Short mmCIF file of C-alpha atoms in Angstrom, two decimals:
data_model
loop_
_atom_site.label_atom_id
_atom_site.label_comp_id
_atom_site.label_asym_id
_atom_site.label_seq_id
_atom_site.Cartn_x
_atom_site.Cartn_y
_atom_site.Cartn_z
CA MET A 91 -159.46 -77.93 -60.66
CA ALA A 92 -158.04 -74.76 -57.87
CA ALA A 93 -159.75 -71.50 -56.32
CA GLY A 94 -158.71 -68.42 -54.74
CA ALA A 95 -159.86 -65.98 -52.57
CA ARG A 96 -161.32 -64.45 -56.15
CA HIS A 97 -160.77 -67.04 -58.72
CA THR A 98 -160.76 -70.42 -59.99
CA CYS A 99 -159.32 -73.17 -62.16
CA ALA A 100 -159.65 -75.76 -63.99
CA LEU A 101 -158.03 -78.81 -66.00
CA ASP A 102 -159.81 -80.10 -68.83
CA ASP A 103 -158.71 -84.14 -69.75
CA GLU A 104 -155.56 -82.72 -72.21
CA GLY A 105 -154.15 -80.39 -69.25
CA ARG A 106 -155.30 -77.75 -71.12
CA THR A 107 -155.71 -74.42 -67.80
CA TYR A 108 -159.31 -72.72 -68.01
CA CYS A 109 -159.29 -69.50 -64.95
CA TRP A 110 -162.45 -67.53 -64.44
CA GLY A 111 -162.93 -64.80 -61.99
CA PHE A 112 -160.58 -61.90 -60.48
CA ASN A 113 -157.27 -60.96 -62.80
CA GLY A 114 -156.42 -57.35 -60.98
CA GLU A 115 -153.23 -59.69 -60.59
CA GLY A 116 -153.06 -61.70 -63.68
CA GLN A 117 -153.89 -64.95 -61.53
CA LEU A 118 -155.89 -66.29 -64.42
CA GLY A 119 -153.02 -65.50 -67.16
CA LEU A 120 -153.80 -62.38 -68.38
CA ALA A 121 -152.36 -58.71 -67.58
CA PRO A 122 -153.55 -57.76 -64.39
CA GLY A 123 -156.88 -56.00 -64.87
CA ALA A 124 -157.67 -57.77 -68.07
CA ASP A 125 -160.73 -57.49 -69.12
CA VAL A 126 -161.66 -61.58 -69.88
CA GLY A 127 -165.29 -61.25 -69.40
CA PHE A 128 -167.81 -63.91 -67.47
CA GLN A 129 -167.15 -67.23 -68.99
CA PRO A 130 -164.42 -69.42 -68.83
CA GLY A 131 -160.57 -68.97 -71.12
CA ARG A 132 -157.78 -70.83 -71.53
CA LEU A 133 -154.60 -69.43 -70.33
CA PRO A 134 -152.68 -68.38 -73.59
CA THR A 135 -149.48 -70.20 -72.99
CA GLU A 136 -148.21 -73.56 -72.80
CA PRO A 137 -146.65 -76.04 -70.33
CA ARG A 138 -149.74 -78.55 -69.22
CA PHE A 139 -150.59 -79.93 -65.62
CA VAL A 140 -151.91 -83.43 -63.99
CA SER A 141 -152.78 -80.90 -61.11
CA LEU A 142 -153.85 -76.97 -59.87
CA ALA A 143 -152.98 -75.10 -56.90
CA ALA A 144 -154.08 -71.77 -56.11
CA GLY A 145 -153.63 -68.88 -53.43
CA SER A 146 -155.08 -65.80 -53.05
CA SER A 147 -154.46 -64.02 -56.26
CA TYR A 148 -152.11 -66.77 -58.43
CA THR A 149 -152.68 -70.06 -59.97
CA CYS A 150 -149.38 -72.76 -59.98
CA GLY A 151 -150.01 -75.71 -61.79
CA LEU A 152 -147.77 -79.43 -61.59
CA THR A 153 -145.97 -81.02 -65.30
CA GLY A 154 -146.50 -84.71 -65.75
CA PRO A 155 -142.09 -84.82 -64.97
CA GLY A 156 -142.26 -82.49 -61.49
CA GLU A 157 -141.84 -78.65 -63.02
CA VAL A 158 -143.29 -76.32 -60.96
CA PHE A 159 -145.10 -73.25 -62.86
CA CYS A 160 -146.42 -70.19 -61.32
CA TRP A 161 -148.86 -66.84 -62.82
CA GLY A 162 -149.66 -63.47 -60.95
CA THR A 163 -148.78 -62.39 -57.77
CA ALA A 164 -146.74 -65.89 -57.17
CA PRO A 165 -144.88 -67.34 -54.22
CA ARG A 166 -141.23 -65.48 -56.06
CA GLY A 167 -143.56 -61.60 -57.38
CA ILE A 168 -145.81 -60.74 -59.91
CA ALA A 169 -145.40 -63.13 -63.83
CA VAL A 170 -148.00 -62.61 -66.72
CA ALA A 171 -146.84 -65.81 -68.09
CA PRO A 172 -146.73 -69.08 -65.96
CA GLU A 173 -142.96 -68.86 -64.47
CA ARG A 174 -141.39 -71.97 -62.86
CA ILE A 175 -140.28 -72.77 -59.46
CA GLY A 176 -137.54 -74.03 -58.50
CA PRO A 177 -136.06 -75.02 -61.20
CA GLU A 178 -133.72 -77.76 -59.20
CA ARG A 179 -136.48 -79.40 -58.14
CA ILE A 180 -138.89 -82.34 -58.51
CA PHE A 181 -142.45 -82.21 -56.85
CA THR A 182 -144.49 -85.01 -57.29
CA SER A 183 -147.70 -82.49 -55.71
CA VAL A 184 -147.85 -78.60 -54.36
CA GLU A 185 -150.34 -77.40 -52.36
CA SER A 186 -151.31 -73.20 -51.51
CA ARG A 187 -153.04 -71.23 -49.87
CA PHE A 188 -152.68 -66.99 -49.06
CA GLY A 189 -149.18 -66.08 -50.11
CA HIS A 190 -147.41 -69.52 -49.82
CA LEU A 191 -146.26 -72.45 -51.22
CA CYS A 192 -145.75 -76.57 -50.93
CA GLY A 193 -144.42 -78.88 -52.32
CA ILE A 194 -143.46 -82.32 -52.12
CA THR A 195 -140.04 -83.93 -53.77
CA ALA A 196 -139.82 -86.88 -55.42
CA ASP A 197 -137.07 -88.08 -51.99
CA ARG A 198 -141.19 -87.13 -50.14
CA ARG A 199 -139.47 -84.28 -48.48
CA VAL A 200 -140.35 -80.89 -48.84
CA ALA A 201 -139.77 -77.00 -49.31
CA CYS A 202 -141.50 -74.08 -49.21
CA LEU A 203 -141.48 -70.61 -50.45
CA GLY A 204 -143.42 -67.27 -51.31
CA ARG A 205 -143.98 -65.35 -47.65
CA GLY A 206 -142.34 -66.61 -44.24
CA GLU A 207 -142.83 -63.80 -41.78
CA ALA A 208 -144.94 -66.39 -39.30
CA GLY A 209 -142.95 -69.48 -39.74
CA GLN A 210 -145.17 -70.73 -42.46
CA LEU A 211 -142.16 -72.11 -44.60
CA GLY A 212 -140.92 -74.59 -42.17
CA ASN A 213 -137.08 -73.46 -41.75
CA GLY A 214 -136.91 -71.97 -38.70
CA ALA A 215 -136.94 -68.74 -39.13
CA HIS A 216 -139.47 -66.17 -39.01
CA GLY A 217 -140.27 -63.03 -39.10
CA GLU A 218 -139.90 -59.45 -41.74
CA ASP A 219 -136.50 -60.82 -43.29
CA ALA A 220 -138.06 -64.74 -43.12
CA SER A 221 -140.12 -64.81 -46.86
CA SER A 222 -138.21 -67.02 -49.74
CA SER A 223 -138.41 -66.71 -53.29
CA VAL A 224 -136.88 -70.45 -53.47
CA PRO A 225 -137.68 -73.43 -52.18
CA VAL A 226 -136.07 -73.79 -48.68
CA PRO A 227 -136.66 -76.92 -46.95
CA VAL A 228 -138.34 -78.24 -44.46
CA GLU A 229 -136.57 -79.17 -41.32
CA GLY A 230 -137.26 -82.61 -40.26
CA LEU A 231 -139.82 -83.88 -42.63
CA THR A 232 -139.50 -87.41 -44.16
CA ASP A 233 -142.13 -89.76 -45.75
CA VAL A 234 -144.57 -87.19 -46.37
CA ARG A 235 -147.65 -88.19 -48.22
CA GLN A 236 -149.40 -85.09 -47.63
CA LEU A 237 -149.44 -81.38 -47.39
CA ALA A 238 -152.77 -78.71 -46.43
CA LEU A 239 -151.72 -74.53 -46.00
CA GLY A 240 -153.67 -71.74 -44.39
CA VAL A 241 -152.95 -68.65 -44.42
CA THR A 242 -150.24 -68.23 -42.14
CA PHE A 243 -149.83 -71.63 -41.54
CA SER A 244 -148.76 -75.40 -43.19
CA CYS A 245 -149.37 -79.36 -41.93
CA ALA A 246 -148.11 -82.62 -43.89
CA LEU A 247 -149.10 -86.31 -42.82
CA GLY A 248 -146.55 -88.72 -42.96
CA GLY A 249 -143.26 -89.44 -40.96
CA PRO A 250 -142.61 -91.24 -37.90
CA GLU A 251 -145.86 -89.50 -36.38
CA GLY A 252 -147.37 -87.48 -36.67
CA PRO A 253 -149.99 -85.24 -39.09
CA TRP A 254 -146.75 -81.96 -38.32
CA CYS A 255 -147.88 -78.15 -38.49
CA TRP A 256 -145.84 -75.37 -38.38
CA GLY A 257 -146.75 -71.52 -38.60
CA ALA A 258 -148.80 -69.11 -36.49
CA HIS A 259 -151.43 -71.05 -33.92
CA ASP A 260 -153.62 -67.73 -34.53
CA ALA A 261 -156.70 -69.64 -33.05
CA GLY A 262 -155.72 -73.05 -32.24
CA ALA A 263 -155.24 -73.39 -36.19
CA LEU A 264 -151.61 -75.29 -35.27
CA GLY A 265 -153.92 -78.07 -32.85
CA LEU A 266 -150.85 -77.95 -30.61
CA GLY A 267 -152.38 -77.08 -27.45
CA GLY A 268 -153.00 -73.47 -25.39
CA LEU A 269 -148.84 -72.88 -26.35
CA ASP A 270 -146.42 -70.60 -24.36
CA PRO A 271 -145.80 -67.72 -26.08
CA GLY A 272 -143.97 -68.45 -29.42
CA PRO A 273 -140.68 -66.76 -30.91
CA CYS A 274 -143.24 -65.03 -33.29
CA GLU A 275 -144.30 -63.49 -30.02
CA ALA A 276 -142.07 -60.82 -29.86
CA MET A 277 -142.82 -59.79 -33.78
CA ALA A 278 -144.99 -56.40 -34.06
CA THR A 279 -147.21 -59.23 -35.65
CA GLY A 280 -147.73 -60.82 -31.70
CA PHE A 281 -148.11 -64.53 -33.32
CA THR A 282 -147.84 -66.64 -31.77
CA CYS A 283 -145.98 -69.60 -33.97
CA VAL A 284 -143.57 -72.64 -34.11
CA PRO A 285 -141.23 -72.08 -36.97
CA VAL A 286 -140.74 -75.88 -37.13
CA PRO A 287 -143.21 -78.82 -37.45
CA ALA A 288 -144.43 -79.81 -34.75
CA ALA A 289 -145.86 -83.69 -33.92
CA VAL A 290 -150.59 -82.46 -33.24
CA ASP A 291 -151.11 -85.75 -31.11
CA ILE A 292 -153.76 -87.56 -32.93
CA GLU A 293 -155.48 -90.64 -32.28
CA PRO A 294 -156.44 -92.57 -34.61
CA THR A 295 -154.39 -91.89 -37.44
CA LEU A 296 -155.27 -89.78 -40.59
CA SER A 297 -155.14 -90.47 -44.34
CA HIS A 298 -156.17 -87.45 -45.13
CA LEU A 299 -156.11 -83.03 -44.39
CA VAL A 300 -157.09 -79.96 -45.94
CA ALA A 301 -156.97 -76.79 -44.15
CA GLY A 302 -159.16 -73.20 -44.65
CA TYR A 303 -157.99 -70.57 -43.62
CA TYR A 304 -157.61 -70.62 -39.94
CA HIS A 305 -158.68 -74.17 -39.39
CA VAL A 306 -157.50 -77.93 -40.58
CA CYS A 307 -159.68 -80.52 -40.56
CA GLY A 308 -158.52 -84.50 -41.25
CA LEU A 309 -160.52 -87.11 -42.68
CA THR A 310 -159.65 -90.85 -40.20
CA GLY A 311 -159.99 -94.36 -42.00
CA ASP A 312 -163.34 -95.03 -41.40
CA GLY A 313 -164.49 -91.94 -42.17
CA GLY A 314 -164.15 -89.70 -39.46
CA LEU A 315 -163.76 -86.42 -39.23
CA LEU A 316 -161.15 -84.86 -36.59
CA CYS A 317 -160.66 -80.83 -36.65
CA TRP A 318 -159.24 -77.84 -35.13
CA GLY A 319 -158.01 -74.59 -35.01
CA ASP A 320 -160.82 -71.54 -36.35
CA GLN A 321 -165.13 -72.44 -35.43
CA GLU A 322 -166.20 -69.09 -35.30
CA GLU A 323 -168.15 -70.05 -38.29
CA ARG A 324 -168.76 -73.07 -37.57
CA GLN A 325 -166.65 -74.15 -39.62
CA LEU A 326 -165.74 -77.25 -37.79
CA GLY A 327 -168.48 -79.15 -37.33
CA GLU A 328 -170.66 -80.39 -34.53
CA VAL A 329 -167.81 -80.13 -32.14
CA GLU A 330 -168.36 -80.75 -28.01
CA SER A 331 -166.54 -77.31 -25.58
CA PRO A 332 -165.01 -74.93 -28.30
CA ASP A 333 -162.68 -73.25 -27.22
CA ARG A 334 -161.81 -68.93 -27.14
CA CYS A 335 -159.13 -67.64 -28.77
CA VAL A 336 -158.03 -64.21 -28.40
CA TRP A 337 -156.91 -63.39 -32.33
CA ALA A 338 -153.09 -61.51 -32.50
CA PRO A 339 -152.64 -58.43 -32.73
CA PRO A 340 -153.33 -55.85 -33.65
CA SER A 341 -157.70 -57.52 -34.38
CA ASN A 342 -156.82 -58.96 -30.71
CA ALA A 343 -160.61 -60.55 -31.36
CA GLU A 344 -162.10 -63.32 -29.44
CA ARG A 345 -163.11 -65.88 -31.24
CA ALA A 346 -164.57 -69.31 -31.23
CA CYS A 347 -162.11 -72.18 -31.31
CA SER A 348 -160.42 -75.46 -30.55
CA ARG A 349 -156.78 -75.42 -29.97
CA ILE A 350 -157.07 -79.57 -30.26
CA PRO A 351 -158.75 -82.31 -32.54
CA ARG A 352 -161.67 -82.58 -31.47
CA THR A 353 -163.93 -85.62 -33.03
CA VAL A 354 -166.63 -84.03 -35.73
CA ASP A 355 -170.41 -85.43 -35.55
CA THR A 356 -170.31 -86.54 -39.37
CA ARG A 357 -174.31 -86.72 -39.18
CA GLY A 358 -174.50 -90.60 -40.27
CA ASN A 359 -172.46 -89.63 -43.76
CA HIS A 360 -169.12 -91.36 -44.71
CA PHE A 361 -166.51 -89.12 -46.50
CA VAL A 362 -164.00 -90.32 -48.74
CA SER A 363 -162.24 -86.91 -49.32
CA LEU A 364 -162.19 -83.73 -47.72
CA ARG A 365 -161.79 -79.70 -49.09
CA ALA A 366 -162.05 -75.89 -47.00
CA GLY A 367 -162.38 -72.82 -48.17
CA GLY A 368 -161.79 -69.50 -45.75
CA PHE A 369 -164.99 -70.62 -43.87
CA HIS A 370 -166.32 -72.97 -44.76
CA THR A 371 -165.81 -77.04 -45.51
CA CYS A 372 -166.95 -79.79 -47.81
CA GLY A 373 -167.08 -83.18 -47.81
CA LEU A 374 -167.09 -86.29 -50.39
CA THR A 375 -169.50 -89.35 -49.71
CA ASP A 376 -168.39 -92.36 -51.09
CA SER A 377 -171.66 -91.97 -54.01
CA GLY A 378 -170.50 -88.69 -54.82
CA GLU A 379 -173.06 -86.40 -52.37
CA ALA A 380 -171.33 -83.23 -51.24
CA PHE A 381 -171.83 -81.80 -48.04
CA CYS A 382 -170.66 -78.60 -46.50
CA TRP A 383 -170.79 -76.57 -43.27
CA GLY A 384 -169.28 -73.55 -42.00
CA SER A 385 -169.93 -70.29 -42.96
CA ASN A 386 -172.69 -69.36 -45.84
CA VAL A 387 -172.89 -65.96 -45.90
CA PHE A 388 -173.02 -65.86 -50.37
CA GLY A 389 -174.97 -69.63 -50.50
CA GLN A 390 -171.58 -71.12 -51.20
CA LEU A 391 -172.62 -74.42 -49.08
CA GLY A 392 -174.73 -74.36 -52.19
CA LEU A 393 -177.76 -73.42 -49.70
CA VAL A 394 -180.77 -70.65 -49.44
CA PRO A 395 -177.70 -68.02 -48.48
CA GLY A 396 -177.81 -66.64 -44.50
CA GLY A 397 -175.68 -67.70 -41.65
CA SER A 398 -173.85 -70.62 -40.97
CA SER A 399 -174.32 -74.30 -40.36
CA LEU A 400 -173.22 -75.89 -38.24
CA GLY A 401 -172.98 -79.88 -39.55
CA PRO A 402 -172.59 -81.77 -43.11
CA SER A 403 -175.31 -80.18 -45.49
CA ALA A 404 -176.10 -81.54 -48.42
CA VAL A 405 -175.32 -79.35 -51.55
CA GLU A 406 -178.37 -78.37 -53.70
CA GLY A 407 -179.18 -80.46 -57.00
CA GLY A 408 -178.75 -83.58 -56.46
CA LEU A 409 -175.59 -84.15 -58.82
CA ARG A 410 -172.79 -86.58 -57.91
CA TRP A 411 -169.43 -85.65 -57.90
CA ARG A 412 -165.85 -86.69 -58.27
CA ASP A 413 -164.16 -83.35 -56.85
CA LEU A 414 -164.35 -79.20 -55.24
CA ALA A 415 -162.43 -76.83 -54.94
CA LEU A 416 -163.23 -74.13 -52.88
CA GLY A 417 -162.56 -70.17 -52.52
CA GLN A 418 -162.95 -67.87 -49.07
CA VAL A 419 -166.30 -67.74 -50.43
CA HIS A 420 -167.08 -69.72 -53.30
CA THR A 421 -167.70 -74.03 -54.45
CA CYS A 422 -166.66 -75.09 -57.78
CA GLY A 423 -166.67 -78.51 -58.23
CA ILE A 424 -166.19 -82.06 -61.18
CA THR A 425 -169.25 -84.39 -61.39
CA VAL A 426 -168.23 -87.82 -61.91
CA GLU A 427 -169.66 -86.80 -66.13
CA GLY A 428 -167.21 -83.96 -65.99
CA GLY A 429 -168.77 -81.25 -66.16
CA ALA A 430 -167.59 -78.08 -63.68
CA TYR A 431 -169.80 -76.04 -61.93
CA CYS A 432 -170.14 -73.41 -59.16
CA TRP A 433 -171.89 -71.38 -56.15
CA GLY A 434 -171.62 -69.01 -53.70
CA ASP A 435 -170.46 -65.31 -54.11
CA GLY A 436 -169.75 -64.35 -58.08
CA SER A 437 -169.02 -60.42 -57.13
CA TRP A 438 -165.88 -61.14 -59.33
CA ARG A 439 -166.80 -63.50 -61.86
CA GLN A 440 -165.90 -66.35 -59.69
CA LEU A 441 -168.26 -68.26 -60.60
CA GLY A 442 -167.75 -68.17 -64.49
CA SER A 443 -171.56 -67.87 -65.61
CA GLY A 444 -171.84 -64.12 -65.27
CA ASP A 445 -174.32 -64.29 -61.61
CA GLU A 446 -173.50 -62.54 -58.67
CA GLN A 447 -174.74 -65.39 -56.57
CA ALA A 448 -175.94 -69.02 -56.70
CA SER A 449 -176.91 -70.37 -53.87
CA ARG A 450 -177.64 -74.22 -55.99
CA PRO A 451 -174.47 -75.33 -58.57
CA VAL A 452 -174.90 -73.62 -61.89
CA GLN A 453 -173.03 -74.82 -64.87
CA VAL A 454 -169.65 -73.54 -65.91
CA LEU A 455 -168.01 -75.93 -68.48
CA PRO A 456 -170.02 -78.75 -70.29
CA PRO A 457 -169.21 -82.96 -69.81
CA VAL A 458 -165.58 -83.63 -72.07
CA GLU A 459 -168.08 -85.63 -74.73
#
């Protein structure tokens, strides 16, 4: 399952893709703007996939042989039907967030494509001409096992140290502390950036990593949490001594943040996996319970809408979950029985149920018989 800003897609057990929500850019696999109704619709073309990744207004799928196909306003342009990305490369996993896509190749290196103005492609380029419609290799990374992408930055687990992050340091998203003005500072956008991977100083070693729009959280081997980046909506959880970060121009807004990784109070929960949305974060325990924190304006935490939650709060409904997918202001999940549910904002039909808003999980697809 994967969630974009205003759409959601999921795979059935046979690798067929079902999508629902906003289709203004063709991200559901239909002609842009086509009326898709409220219910999930099956992608009208092959191939079949083993995993999905969603950007703001596009969707990508990975096949069993390692081919990547994208549709919508994909990193290389608009494609209604799935279009193969980087035909000369074989990938083992792919991740996306806003306007760029990165994948782990068969030799456990990383290649990225899409927007690159803030150095988020990791090849040393930045500025107006740094975007790429074909995958470019990320400098210096080997033995990579996982990727996590934000709006204008990327992170990876693996290599001799790490984790590694690169791109814009807005709200401390790279976890590198108080950086001196980087090479992007001269741009009109005013980013402070690192256009090649830089090691984030973390102890202990992380086993899992996720990124929201401007924040990152990692899972330690004992089920603990470390997070950094934007904290304005409490998406990092309960952390000590948050910093204040000035946003890049033209905003120049000051926001709560953490420029370095900080330990998060899990409230006694032992997490085995994490997911991050625009400004909220969720974790699954070994018993399949879902806990979320951060922005809850639309009920995307599975709680009564309003404000934000500083620490992990149980998603209402008592369901047990296999996986979660977090969008900008909505959340979806697949239960251990195989049913698909969504909650949060539904104003763009991204809940797949016809509800404008839901603070509890609403069933979208029944369990597979």
